[in-house]
Coordinates of C-alpha atoms in Angstrom, one line a residue:
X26 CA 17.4 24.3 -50.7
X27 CA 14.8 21.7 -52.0
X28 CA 11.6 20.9 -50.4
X29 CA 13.3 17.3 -49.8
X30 CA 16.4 18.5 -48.4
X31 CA 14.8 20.9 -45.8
X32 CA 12.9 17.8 -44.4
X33 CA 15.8 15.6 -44.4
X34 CA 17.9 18.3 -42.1
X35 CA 14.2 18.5 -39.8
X36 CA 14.1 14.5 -40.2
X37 CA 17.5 14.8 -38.5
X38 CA 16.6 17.5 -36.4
X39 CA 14.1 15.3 -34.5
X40 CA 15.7 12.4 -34.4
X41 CA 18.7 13.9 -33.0
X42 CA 16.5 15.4 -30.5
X43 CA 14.6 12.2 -29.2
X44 CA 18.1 10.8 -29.3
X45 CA 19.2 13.0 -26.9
X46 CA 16.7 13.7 -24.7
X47 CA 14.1 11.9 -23.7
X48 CA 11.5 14.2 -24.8
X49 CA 7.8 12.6 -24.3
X50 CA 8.7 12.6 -20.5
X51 CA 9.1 16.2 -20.4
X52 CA 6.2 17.2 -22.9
X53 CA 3.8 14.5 -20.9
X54 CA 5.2 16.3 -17.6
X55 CA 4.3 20.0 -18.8
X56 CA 1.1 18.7 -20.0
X57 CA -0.1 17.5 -16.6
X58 CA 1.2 20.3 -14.7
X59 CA -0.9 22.5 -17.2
X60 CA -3.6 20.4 -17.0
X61 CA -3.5 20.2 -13.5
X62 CA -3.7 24.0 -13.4
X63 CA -6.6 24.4 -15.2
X64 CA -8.4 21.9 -13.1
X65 CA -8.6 23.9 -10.5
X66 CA -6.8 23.9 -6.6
X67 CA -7.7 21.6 -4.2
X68 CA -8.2 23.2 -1.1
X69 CA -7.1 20.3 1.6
X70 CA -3.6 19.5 1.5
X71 CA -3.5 16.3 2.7
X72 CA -6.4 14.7 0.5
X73 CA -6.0 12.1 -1.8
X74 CA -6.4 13.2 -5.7
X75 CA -6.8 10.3 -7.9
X76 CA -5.5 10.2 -11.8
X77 CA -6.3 7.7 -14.7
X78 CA -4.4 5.6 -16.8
X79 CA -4.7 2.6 -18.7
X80 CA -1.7 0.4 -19.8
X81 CA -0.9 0.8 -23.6
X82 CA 1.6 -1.6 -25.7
X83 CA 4.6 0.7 -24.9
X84 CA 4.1 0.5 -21.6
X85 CA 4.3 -3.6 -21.6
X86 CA 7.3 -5.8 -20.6
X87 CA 7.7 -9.1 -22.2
X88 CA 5.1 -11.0 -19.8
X89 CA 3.3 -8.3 -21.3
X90 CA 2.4 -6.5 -18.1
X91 CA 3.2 -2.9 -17.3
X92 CA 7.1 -2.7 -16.7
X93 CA 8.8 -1.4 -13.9
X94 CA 9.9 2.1 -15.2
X95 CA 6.5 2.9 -16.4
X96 CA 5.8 2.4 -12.9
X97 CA 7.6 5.5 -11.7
X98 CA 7.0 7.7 -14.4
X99 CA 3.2 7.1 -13.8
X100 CA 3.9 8.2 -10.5
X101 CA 6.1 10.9 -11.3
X102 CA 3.5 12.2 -13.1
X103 CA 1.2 11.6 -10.5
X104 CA 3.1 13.6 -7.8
X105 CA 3.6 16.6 -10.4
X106 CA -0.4 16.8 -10.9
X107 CA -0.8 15.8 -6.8
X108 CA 1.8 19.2 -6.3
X109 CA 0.6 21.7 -8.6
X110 CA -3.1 21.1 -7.8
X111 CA -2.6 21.0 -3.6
X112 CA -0.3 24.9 -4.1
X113 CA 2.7 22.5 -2.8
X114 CA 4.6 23.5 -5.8
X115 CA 4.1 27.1 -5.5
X116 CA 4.0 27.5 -1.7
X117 CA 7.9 26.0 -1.7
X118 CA 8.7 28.8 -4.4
X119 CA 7.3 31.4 -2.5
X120 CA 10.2 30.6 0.6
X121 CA 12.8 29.4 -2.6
X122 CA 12.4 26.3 -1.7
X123 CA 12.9 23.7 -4.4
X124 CA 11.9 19.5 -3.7
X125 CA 13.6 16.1 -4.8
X126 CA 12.9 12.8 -4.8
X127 CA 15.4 11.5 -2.3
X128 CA 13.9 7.7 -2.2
X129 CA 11.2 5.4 -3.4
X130 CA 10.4 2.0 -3.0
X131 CA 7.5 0.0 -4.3
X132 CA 5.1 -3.3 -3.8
X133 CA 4.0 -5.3 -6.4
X134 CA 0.8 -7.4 -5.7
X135 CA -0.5 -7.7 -8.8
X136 CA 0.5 -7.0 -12.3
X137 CA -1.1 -4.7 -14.1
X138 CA -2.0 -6.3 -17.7
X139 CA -2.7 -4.9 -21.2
X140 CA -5.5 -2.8 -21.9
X141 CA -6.2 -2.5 -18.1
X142 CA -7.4 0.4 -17.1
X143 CA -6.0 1.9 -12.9
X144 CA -6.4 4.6 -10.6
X145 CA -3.2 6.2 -9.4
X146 CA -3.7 7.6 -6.2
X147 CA -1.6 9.8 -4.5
X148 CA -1.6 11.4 -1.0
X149 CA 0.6 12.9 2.1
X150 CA 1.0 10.4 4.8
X151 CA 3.6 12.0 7.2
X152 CA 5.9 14.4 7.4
X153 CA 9.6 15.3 9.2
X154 CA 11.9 18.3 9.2
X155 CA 13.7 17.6 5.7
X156 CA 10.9 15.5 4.0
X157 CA 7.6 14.7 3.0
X158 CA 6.8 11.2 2.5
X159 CA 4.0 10.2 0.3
X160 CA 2.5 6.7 -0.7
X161 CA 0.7 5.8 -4.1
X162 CA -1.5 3.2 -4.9
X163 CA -2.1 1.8 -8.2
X164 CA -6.0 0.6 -8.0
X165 CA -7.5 -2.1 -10.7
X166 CA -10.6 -0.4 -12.1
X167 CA -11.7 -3.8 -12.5
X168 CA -12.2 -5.3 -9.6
X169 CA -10.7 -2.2 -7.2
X170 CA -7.6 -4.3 -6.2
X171 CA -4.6 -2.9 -4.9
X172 CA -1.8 -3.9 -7.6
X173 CA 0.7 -1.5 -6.5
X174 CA 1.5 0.8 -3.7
X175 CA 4.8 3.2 -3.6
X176 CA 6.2 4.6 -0.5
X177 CA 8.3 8.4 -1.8
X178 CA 10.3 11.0 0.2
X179 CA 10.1 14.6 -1.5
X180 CA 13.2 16.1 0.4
X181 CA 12.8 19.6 0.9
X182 CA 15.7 21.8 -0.4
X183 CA 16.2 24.9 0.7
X184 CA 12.9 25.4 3.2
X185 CA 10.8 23.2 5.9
X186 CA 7.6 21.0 5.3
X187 CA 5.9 22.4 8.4
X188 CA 6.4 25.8 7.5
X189 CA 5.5 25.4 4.2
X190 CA 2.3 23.4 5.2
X191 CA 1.4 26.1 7.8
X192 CA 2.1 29.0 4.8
X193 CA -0.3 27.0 3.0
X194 CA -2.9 26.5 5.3
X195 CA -2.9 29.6 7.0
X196 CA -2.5 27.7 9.8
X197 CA -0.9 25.3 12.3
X198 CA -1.0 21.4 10.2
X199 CA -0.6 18.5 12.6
X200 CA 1.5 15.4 11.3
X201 CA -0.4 12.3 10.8
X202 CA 0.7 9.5 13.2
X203 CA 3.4 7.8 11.2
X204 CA 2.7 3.9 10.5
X205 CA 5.2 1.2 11.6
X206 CA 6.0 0.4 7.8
X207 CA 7.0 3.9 6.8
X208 CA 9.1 3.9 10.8
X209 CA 10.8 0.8 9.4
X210 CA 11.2 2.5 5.7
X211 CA 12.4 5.5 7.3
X212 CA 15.0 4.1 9.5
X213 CA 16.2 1.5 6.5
X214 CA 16.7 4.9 5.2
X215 CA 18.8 6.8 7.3
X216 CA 20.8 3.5 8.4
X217 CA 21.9 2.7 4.3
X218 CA 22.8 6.6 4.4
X219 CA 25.0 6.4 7.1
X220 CA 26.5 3.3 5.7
X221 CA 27.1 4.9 2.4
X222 CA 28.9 7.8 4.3
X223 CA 31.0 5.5 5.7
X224 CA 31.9 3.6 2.9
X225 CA 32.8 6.4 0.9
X226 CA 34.5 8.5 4.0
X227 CA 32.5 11.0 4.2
X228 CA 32.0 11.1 8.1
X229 CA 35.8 10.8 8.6
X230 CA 36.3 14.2 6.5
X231 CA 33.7 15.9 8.4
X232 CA 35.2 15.0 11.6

């Protein structure tokens, strides 16, 4: 096989990879955990960890200002980084306990424009018997304004956030109060579930 064939077939190879998967998501994921790792733990739970970003030309829409979906992936990676550094990640392993984003929503104040650069930070505001919820803010390191902020709830598969908190802590964690937006969020929540149950008649073959 000549030298020009061979890189034909890995031409192909690699573009029938990034085809099929979307494969700078997962390598940008595994490089934050990794990074994340080697950074060292932090030791209180509930504190707020703060990452950096700036917003590239791939990450503009055509008002050229960041676009939704890079939106969520910064805070993805955010959360993965927040998770491995806090022990969350592990301390859910240790009871097999696996988590899931279960629902997001998000407030734009400002847009975030080209070349601009942020702070994404990310911490635990409340938690319940299923789920934690956690709220993001995207900070202008220009003038510190709050562009963005994302409300999350990590459902917990498999395990309990109290008793994972309390395994982590070593010892009884107390739930913040929870704020009357994430009350309303929550209960948005649970009322669109139960009218998605119904609608597709799930309560009626549980009955």
């Amino acid at each position: 096989m000549s030298i020009v064939s061979m890189l034909l077939w890995i031409l192909s190879g690699f573009l029938l990879l990034f085809s099929s998967f979307d494969v700078w998501y997962f390598l940008r994921a595994t490089w934050m955990v990794i990074k994340s790792w080697f950074q060292g733990p932090v030791r209180d739970v509930l504190a707020e960890q703060v990452v950096h970003g700036r917003v590239f030309l791939h990450d503009l829409d055509f008002m050229c200002h960041m676009n939704n979906a890079r939106y969520l992936r910064e805070c993805d990676f955010a959360r993965y980084a927040y998770c491995t550094r806090n022990g969350l990640f592990l301390a859910a392993r240790a009871f097999d306990a696996s988590m899931l984003i279960g629902a997001t929503t998000i407030r734009y104040r400002r847009s975030l424009a080209f070349g601009e650069a942020f702070e994404l930070r990310t911490r635990i505001v409340a938690w319940d018997e299923k789920s934690f919820y956690l709220e993001q803010r995207f900070v202008s390191k220009t003038d510190g304004f709050v562009s963005a902020v994302m409300l999350c709830r990590q459902n917990v598969i498999g395990g309990n956030p109290q008793t994972i908190l309390d395994h982590l802590c070593k010892r009884k964690v107390d739930c913040p109060e929870i704020s009357e937006d994430l009350q309303h969020w929550i209960r948005f929540i649970s009322a669109s579930s139960q009218a998605l149950r119904a609608e597709s008649g799930l309560d009626e073959k549980t009955k």
